[in-house]
Short mmCIF file of N, CA and C and ligand atoms in Angstrom, two decimals:
data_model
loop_
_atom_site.label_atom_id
_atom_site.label_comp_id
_atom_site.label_asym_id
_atom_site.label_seq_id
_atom_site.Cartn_x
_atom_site.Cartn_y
_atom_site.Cartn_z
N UNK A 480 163.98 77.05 221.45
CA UNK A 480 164.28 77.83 220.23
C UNK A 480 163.00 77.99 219.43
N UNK A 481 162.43 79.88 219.18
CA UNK A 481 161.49 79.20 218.00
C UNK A 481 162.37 80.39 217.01
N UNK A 482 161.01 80.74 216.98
CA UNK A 482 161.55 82.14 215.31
C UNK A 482 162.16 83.20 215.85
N UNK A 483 163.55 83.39 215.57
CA UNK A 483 164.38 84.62 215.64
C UNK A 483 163.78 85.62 214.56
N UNK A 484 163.33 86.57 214.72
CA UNK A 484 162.80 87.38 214.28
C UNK A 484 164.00 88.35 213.46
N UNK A 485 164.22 88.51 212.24
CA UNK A 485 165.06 89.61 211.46
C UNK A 485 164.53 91.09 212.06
N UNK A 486 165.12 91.55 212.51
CA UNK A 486 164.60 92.89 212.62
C UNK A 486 165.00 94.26 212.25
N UNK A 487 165.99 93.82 210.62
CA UNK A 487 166.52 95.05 209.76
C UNK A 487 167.93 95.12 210.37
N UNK A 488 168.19 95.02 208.48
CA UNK A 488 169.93 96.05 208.52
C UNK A 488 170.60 94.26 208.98
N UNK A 489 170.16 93.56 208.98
CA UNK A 489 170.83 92.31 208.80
C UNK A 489 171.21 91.98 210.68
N UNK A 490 170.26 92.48 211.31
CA UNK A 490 170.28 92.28 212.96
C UNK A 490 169.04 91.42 213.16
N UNK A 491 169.78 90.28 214.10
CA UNK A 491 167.99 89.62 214.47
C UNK A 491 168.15 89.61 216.23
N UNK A 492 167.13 89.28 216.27
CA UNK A 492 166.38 89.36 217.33
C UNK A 492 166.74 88.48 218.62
N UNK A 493 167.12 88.70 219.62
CA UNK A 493 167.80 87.52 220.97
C UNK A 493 169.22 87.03 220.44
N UNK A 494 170.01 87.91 219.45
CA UNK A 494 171.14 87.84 219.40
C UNK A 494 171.89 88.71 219.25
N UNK A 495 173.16 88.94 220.49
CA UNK A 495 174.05 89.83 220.51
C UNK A 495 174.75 90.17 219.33
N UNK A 496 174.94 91.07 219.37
CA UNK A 496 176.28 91.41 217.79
C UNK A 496 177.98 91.53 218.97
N UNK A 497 178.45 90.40 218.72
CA UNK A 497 179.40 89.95 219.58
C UNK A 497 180.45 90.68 218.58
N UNK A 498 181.79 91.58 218.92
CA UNK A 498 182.87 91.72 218.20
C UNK A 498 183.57 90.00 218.18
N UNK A 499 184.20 90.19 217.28
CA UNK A 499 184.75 88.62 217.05
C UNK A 499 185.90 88.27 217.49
N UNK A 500 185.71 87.17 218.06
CA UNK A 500 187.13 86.74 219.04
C UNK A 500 187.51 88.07 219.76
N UNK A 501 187.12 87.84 221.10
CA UNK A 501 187.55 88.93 221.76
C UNK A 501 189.58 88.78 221.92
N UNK A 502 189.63 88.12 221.86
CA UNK A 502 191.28 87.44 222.34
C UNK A 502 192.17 87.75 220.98
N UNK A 503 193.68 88.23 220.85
CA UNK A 503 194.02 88.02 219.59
C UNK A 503 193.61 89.49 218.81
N UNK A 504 194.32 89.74 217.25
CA UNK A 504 193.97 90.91 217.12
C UNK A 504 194.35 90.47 215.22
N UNK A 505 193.94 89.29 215.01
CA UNK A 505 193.96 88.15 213.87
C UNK A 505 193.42 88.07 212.58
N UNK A 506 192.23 89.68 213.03
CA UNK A 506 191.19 89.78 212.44
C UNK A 506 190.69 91.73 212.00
N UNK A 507 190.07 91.78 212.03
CA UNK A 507 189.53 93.52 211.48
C UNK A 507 188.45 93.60 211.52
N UNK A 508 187.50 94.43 212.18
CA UNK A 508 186.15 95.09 211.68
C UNK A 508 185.22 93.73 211.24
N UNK A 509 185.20 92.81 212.29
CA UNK A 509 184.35 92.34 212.10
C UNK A 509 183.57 91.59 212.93
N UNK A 510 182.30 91.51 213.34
CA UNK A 510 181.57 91.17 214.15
C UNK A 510 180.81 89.67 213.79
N UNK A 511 180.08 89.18 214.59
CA UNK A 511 179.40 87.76 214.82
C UNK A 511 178.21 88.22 215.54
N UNK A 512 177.28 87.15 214.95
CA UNK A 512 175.80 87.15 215.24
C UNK A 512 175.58 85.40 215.51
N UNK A 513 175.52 84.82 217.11
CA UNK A 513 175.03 83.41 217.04
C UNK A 513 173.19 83.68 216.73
N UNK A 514 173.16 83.04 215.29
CA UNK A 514 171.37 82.47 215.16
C UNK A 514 171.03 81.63 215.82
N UNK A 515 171.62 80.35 215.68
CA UNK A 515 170.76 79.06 215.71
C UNK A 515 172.26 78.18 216.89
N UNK A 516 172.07 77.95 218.08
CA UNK A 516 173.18 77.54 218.68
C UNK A 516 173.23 76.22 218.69
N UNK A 517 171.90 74.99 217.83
CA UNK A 517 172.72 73.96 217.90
C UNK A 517 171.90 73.41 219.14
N UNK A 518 171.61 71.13 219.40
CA UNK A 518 171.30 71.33 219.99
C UNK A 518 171.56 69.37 219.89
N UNK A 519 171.22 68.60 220.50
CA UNK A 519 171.99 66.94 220.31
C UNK A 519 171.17 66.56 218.75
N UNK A 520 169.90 66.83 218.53
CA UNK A 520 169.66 66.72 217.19
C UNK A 520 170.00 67.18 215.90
N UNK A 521 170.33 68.36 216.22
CA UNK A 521 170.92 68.60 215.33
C UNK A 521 172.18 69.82 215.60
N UNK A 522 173.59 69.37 215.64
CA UNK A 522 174.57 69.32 216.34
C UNK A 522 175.36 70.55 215.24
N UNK A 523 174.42 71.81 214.72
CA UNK A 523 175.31 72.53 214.08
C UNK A 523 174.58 74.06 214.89
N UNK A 524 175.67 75.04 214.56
CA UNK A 524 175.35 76.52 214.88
C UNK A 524 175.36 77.30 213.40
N UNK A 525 174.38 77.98 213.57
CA UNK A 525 174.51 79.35 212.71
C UNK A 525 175.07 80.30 212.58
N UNK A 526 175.40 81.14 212.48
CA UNK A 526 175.83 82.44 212.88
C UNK A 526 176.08 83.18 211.30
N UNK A 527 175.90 84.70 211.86
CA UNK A 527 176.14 85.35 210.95
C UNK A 527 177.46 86.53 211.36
N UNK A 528 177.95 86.67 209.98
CA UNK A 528 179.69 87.62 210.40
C UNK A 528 179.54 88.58 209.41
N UNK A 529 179.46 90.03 209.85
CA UNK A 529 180.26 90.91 209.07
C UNK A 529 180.95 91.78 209.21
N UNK A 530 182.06 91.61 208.21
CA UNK A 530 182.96 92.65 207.96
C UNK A 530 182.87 94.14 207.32
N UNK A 531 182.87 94.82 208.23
CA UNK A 531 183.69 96.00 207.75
C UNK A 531 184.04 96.20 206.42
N UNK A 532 183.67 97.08 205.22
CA UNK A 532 184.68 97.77 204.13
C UNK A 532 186.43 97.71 204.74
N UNK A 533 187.15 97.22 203.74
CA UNK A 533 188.35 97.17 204.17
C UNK A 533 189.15 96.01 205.26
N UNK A 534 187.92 95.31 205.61
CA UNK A 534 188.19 94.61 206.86
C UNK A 534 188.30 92.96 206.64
N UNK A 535 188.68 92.00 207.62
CA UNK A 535 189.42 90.76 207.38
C UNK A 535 188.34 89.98 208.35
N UNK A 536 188.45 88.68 208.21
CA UNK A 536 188.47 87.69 209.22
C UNK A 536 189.95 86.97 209.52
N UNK A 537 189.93 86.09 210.55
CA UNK A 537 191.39 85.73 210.60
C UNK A 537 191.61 84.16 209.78
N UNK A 538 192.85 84.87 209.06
CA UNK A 538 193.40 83.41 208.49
C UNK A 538 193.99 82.11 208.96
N UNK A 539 193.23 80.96 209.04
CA UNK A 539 193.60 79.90 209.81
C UNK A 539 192.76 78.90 208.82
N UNK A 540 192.91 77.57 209.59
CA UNK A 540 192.46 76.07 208.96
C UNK A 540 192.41 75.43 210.20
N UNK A 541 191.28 74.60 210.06
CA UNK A 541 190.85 73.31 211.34
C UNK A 541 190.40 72.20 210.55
N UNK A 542 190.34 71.14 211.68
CA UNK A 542 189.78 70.38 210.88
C UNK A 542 188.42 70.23 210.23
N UNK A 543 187.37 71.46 211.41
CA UNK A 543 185.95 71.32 210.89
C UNK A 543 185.99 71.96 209.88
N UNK A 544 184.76 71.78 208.99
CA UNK A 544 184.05 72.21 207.81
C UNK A 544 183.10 73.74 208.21
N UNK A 545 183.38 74.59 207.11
CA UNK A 545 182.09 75.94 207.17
C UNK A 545 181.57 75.17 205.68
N UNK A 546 179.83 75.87 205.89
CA UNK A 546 179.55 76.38 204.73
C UNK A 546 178.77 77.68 204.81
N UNK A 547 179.40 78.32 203.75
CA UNK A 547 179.22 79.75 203.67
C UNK A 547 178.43 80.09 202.84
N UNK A 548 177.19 80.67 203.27
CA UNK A 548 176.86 81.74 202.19
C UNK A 548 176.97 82.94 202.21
N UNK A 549 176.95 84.12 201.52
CA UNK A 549 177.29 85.46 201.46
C UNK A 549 175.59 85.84 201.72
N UNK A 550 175.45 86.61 202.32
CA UNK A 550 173.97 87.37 202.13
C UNK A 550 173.64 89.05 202.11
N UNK A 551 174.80 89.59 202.38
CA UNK A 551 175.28 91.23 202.40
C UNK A 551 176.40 91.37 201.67
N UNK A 552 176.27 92.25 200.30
CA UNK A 552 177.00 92.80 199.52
C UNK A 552 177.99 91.98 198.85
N UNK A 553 179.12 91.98 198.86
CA UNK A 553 180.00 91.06 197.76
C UNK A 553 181.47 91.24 198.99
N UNK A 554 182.32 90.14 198.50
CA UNK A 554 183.89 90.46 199.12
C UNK A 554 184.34 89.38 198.55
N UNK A 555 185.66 88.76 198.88
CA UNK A 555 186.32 87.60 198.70
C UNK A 555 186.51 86.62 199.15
N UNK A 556 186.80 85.44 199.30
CA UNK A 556 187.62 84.57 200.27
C UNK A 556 188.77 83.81 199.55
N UNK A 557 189.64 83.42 200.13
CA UNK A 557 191.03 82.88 199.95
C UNK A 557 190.54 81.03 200.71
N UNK A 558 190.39 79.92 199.66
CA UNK A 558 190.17 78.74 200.10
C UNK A 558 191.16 78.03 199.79
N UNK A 559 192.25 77.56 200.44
CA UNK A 559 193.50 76.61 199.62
C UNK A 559 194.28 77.42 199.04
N UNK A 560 194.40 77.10 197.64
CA UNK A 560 195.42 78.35 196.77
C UNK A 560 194.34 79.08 195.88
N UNK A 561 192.99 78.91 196.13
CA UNK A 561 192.22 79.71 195.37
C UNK A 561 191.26 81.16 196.06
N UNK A 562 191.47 82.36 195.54
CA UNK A 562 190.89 83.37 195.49
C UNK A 562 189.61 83.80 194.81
N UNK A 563 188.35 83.38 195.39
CA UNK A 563 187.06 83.47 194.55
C UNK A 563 186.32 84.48 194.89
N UNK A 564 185.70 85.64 194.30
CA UNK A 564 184.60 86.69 194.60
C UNK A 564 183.27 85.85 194.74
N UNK A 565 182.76 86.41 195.84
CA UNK A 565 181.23 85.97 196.74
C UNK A 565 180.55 87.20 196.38
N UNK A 566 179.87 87.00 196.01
CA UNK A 566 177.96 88.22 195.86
C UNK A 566 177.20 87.20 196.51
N UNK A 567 176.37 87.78 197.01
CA UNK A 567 175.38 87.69 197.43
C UNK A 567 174.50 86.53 197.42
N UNK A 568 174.35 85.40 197.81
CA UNK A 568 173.74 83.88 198.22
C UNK A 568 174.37 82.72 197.17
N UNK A 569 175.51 83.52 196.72
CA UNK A 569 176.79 82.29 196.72
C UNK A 569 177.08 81.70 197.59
N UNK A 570 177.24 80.40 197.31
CA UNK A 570 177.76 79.26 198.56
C UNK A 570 178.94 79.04 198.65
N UNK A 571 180.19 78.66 199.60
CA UNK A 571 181.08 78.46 199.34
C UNK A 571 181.57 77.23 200.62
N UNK A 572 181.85 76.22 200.36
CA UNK A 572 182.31 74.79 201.42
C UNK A 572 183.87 75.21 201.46
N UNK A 573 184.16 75.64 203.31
CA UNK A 573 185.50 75.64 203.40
C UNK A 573 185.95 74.17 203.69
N UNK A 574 186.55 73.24 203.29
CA UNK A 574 187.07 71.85 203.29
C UNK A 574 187.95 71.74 204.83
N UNK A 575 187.80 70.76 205.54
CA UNK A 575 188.89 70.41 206.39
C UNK A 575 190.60 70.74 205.81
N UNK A 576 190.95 71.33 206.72
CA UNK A 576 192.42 71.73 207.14
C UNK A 576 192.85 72.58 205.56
N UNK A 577 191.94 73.25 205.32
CA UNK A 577 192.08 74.38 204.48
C UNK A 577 192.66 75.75 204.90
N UNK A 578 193.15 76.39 204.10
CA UNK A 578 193.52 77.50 204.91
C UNK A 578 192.63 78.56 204.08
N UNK A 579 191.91 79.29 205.17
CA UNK A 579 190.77 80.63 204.44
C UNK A 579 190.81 81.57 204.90
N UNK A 580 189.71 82.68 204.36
CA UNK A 580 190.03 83.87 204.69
C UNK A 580 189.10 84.81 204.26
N UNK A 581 188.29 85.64 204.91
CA UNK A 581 187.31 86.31 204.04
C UNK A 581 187.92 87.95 203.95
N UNK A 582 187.49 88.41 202.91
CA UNK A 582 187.82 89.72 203.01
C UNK A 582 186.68 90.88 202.23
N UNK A 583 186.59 91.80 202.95
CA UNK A 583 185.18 92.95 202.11
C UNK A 583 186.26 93.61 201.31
N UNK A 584 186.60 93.07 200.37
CA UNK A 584 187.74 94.24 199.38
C UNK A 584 186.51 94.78 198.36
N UNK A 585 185.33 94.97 198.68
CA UNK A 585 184.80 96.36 197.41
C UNK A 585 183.99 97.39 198.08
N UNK A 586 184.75 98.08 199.20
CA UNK A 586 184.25 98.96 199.97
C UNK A 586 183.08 99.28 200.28
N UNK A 587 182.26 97.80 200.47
CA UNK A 587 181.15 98.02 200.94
C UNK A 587 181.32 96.77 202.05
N UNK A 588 180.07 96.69 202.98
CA UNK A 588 179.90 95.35 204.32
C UNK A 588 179.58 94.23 203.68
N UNK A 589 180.68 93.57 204.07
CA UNK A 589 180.03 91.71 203.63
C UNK A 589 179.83 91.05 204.51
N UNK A 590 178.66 90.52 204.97
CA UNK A 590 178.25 89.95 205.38
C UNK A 590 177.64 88.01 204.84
N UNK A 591 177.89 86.85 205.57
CA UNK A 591 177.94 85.80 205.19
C UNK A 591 177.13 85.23 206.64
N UNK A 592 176.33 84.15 206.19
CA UNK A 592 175.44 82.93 207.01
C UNK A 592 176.86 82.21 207.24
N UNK A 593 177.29 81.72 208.09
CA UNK A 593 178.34 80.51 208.36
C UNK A 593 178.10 78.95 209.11
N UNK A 594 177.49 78.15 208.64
CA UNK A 594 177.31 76.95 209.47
C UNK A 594 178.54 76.15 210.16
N UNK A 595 178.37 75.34 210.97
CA UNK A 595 179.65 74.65 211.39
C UNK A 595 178.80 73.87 212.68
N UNK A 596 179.27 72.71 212.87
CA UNK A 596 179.22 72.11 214.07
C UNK A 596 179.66 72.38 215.45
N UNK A 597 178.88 71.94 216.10
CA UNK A 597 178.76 72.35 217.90
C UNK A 597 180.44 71.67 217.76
N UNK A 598 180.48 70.67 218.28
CA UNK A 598 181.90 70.14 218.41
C UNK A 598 183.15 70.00 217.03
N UNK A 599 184.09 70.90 217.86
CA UNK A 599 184.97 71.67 216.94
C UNK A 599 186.32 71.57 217.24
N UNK A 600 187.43 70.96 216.13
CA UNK A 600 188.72 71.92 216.82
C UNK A 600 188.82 73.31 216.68
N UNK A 601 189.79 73.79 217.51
CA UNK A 601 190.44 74.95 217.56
C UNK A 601 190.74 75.59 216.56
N UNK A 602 190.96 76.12 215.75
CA UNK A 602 191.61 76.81 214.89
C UNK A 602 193.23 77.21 214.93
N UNK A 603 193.34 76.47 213.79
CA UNK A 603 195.54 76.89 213.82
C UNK A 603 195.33 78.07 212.87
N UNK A 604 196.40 79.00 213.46
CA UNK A 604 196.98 80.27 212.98
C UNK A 604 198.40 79.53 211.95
N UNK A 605 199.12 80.43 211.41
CA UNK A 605 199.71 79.89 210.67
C UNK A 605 200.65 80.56 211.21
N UNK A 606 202.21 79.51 211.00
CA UNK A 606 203.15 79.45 211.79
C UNK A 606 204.14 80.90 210.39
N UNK A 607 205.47 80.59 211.18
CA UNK A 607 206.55 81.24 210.04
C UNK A 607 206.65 80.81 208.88
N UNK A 608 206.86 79.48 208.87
CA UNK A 608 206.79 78.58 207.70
C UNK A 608 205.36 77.90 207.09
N UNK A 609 204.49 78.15 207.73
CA UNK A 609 203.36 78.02 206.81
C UNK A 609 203.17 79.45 205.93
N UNK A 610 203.11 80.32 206.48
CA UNK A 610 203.47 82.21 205.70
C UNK A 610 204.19 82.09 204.67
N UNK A 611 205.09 81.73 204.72
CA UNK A 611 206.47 81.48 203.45
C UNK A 611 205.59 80.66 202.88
N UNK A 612 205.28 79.52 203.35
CA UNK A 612 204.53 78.65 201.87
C UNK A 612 203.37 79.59 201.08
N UNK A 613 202.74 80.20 201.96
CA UNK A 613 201.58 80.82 201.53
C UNK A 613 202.17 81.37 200.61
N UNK A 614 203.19 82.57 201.17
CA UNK A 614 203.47 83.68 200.12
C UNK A 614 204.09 83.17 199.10
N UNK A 615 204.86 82.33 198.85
CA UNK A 615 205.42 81.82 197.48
C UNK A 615 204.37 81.96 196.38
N UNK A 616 203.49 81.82 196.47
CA UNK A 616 202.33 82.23 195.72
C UNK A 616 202.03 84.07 195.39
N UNK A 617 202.31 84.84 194.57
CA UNK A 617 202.07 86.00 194.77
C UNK A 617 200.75 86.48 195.10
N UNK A 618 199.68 85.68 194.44
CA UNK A 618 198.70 85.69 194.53
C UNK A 618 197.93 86.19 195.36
N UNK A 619 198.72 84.89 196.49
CA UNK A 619 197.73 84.68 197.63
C UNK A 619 198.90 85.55 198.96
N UNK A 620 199.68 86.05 198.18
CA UNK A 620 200.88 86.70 199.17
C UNK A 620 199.93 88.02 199.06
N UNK A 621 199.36 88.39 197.86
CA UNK A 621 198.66 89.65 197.61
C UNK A 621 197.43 89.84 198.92
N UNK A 622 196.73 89.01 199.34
CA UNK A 622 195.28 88.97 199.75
C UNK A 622 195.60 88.63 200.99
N UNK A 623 196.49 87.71 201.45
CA UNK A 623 196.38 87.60 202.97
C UNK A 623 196.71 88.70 203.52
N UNK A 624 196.14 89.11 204.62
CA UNK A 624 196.31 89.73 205.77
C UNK A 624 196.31 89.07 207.37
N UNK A 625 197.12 89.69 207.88
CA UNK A 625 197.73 88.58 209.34
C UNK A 625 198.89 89.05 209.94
N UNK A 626 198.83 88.91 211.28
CA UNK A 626 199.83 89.60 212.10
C UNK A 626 201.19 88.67 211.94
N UNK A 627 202.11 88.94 212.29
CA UNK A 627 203.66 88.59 212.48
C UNK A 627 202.77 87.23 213.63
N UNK A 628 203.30 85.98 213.28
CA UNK A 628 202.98 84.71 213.74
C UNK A 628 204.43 84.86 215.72
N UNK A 629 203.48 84.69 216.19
CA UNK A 629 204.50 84.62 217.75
C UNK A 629 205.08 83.69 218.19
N UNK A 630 204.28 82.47 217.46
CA UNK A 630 204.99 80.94 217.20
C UNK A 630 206.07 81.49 216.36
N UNK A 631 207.57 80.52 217.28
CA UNK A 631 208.96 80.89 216.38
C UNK A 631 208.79 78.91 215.55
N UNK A 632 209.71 79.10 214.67
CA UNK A 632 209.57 78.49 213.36
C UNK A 632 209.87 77.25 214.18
N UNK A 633 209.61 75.88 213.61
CA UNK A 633 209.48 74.82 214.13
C UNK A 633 208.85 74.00 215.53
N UNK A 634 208.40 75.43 216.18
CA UNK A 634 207.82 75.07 217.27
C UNK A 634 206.45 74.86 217.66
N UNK A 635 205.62 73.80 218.17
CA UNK A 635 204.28 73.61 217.91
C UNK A 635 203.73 74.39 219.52
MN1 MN B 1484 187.32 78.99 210.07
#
């Protein structure tokens, strides 16, 4: 690994612009950039994600930790029961078994740095009854976006 080279418009250099999660359809208009893949010394990846005007990442919670910074334009994220606006090299720590969510709601590309560790769980989608909890909240019933859950209710 040495210097990934920026080479404009928020593209660098020896890294694909991967659409995100090819599998699943969880998500919207938004792509992934691996920077930095991580390595036994130091056991985290980089990457950079952006969304699309109008567009989502998918809503879920694991046990690992992000920390986020924003570095392209402004949007939202949904952390727990809170809804906070991100500009531009705001930081934001998603907490273990949080439920989040980014979104470009000011019709421009948001783009965010995302750290996280090489070794990871999976990511849980949220069931029938985690949705209902969510939405009881109008709030946060307002901002999520997410497909009809295919897990039927009580079943892991
Ligand atoms: Mn996540």
């Amino acid at each position: 690994m040495t210097t990934v080279k920026h080479t404009g418009l928020f593209k660098w250099d020896r890294s694909d612009v991967l659409k995100y999660k090819e599998k699943g359809n969880h998500f919207k208009d938004i792509t992934r950039q691996m920077l930095y893949p991580g390595r036994p010394e130091l056991p985290v990846q980089m990457r950079y994600f952006e969304i699309a005007p109008g567009g989502h990442s998918t809503l879920e919670r694991h046990h690992h930790v992000h920390m986020v910074m924003a570095i392209r334009g402004s949007g939202e994220v949904l952390v727990g029961n809170e809804i906070q606006k991100l500009d531009s090299f705001d930081l934001v720590e998603i907490p273990p078994k949080t439920w989040h969510q980014f979104r470009a709601t000011f019709g421009e590309t948001f783009g965010f740095l995302c750290l996280v560790q090489i070794e990871r769980d999976r990511p849980e989608l949220p069931t029938v009854d985690d949705l209902a909890q969510l939405n009881k909240d109008p709030k946060i019933a307002g901002f999520i976006r997410y497909d009809a859950p295919l897990i039927p209710v009580g079943v892991k």
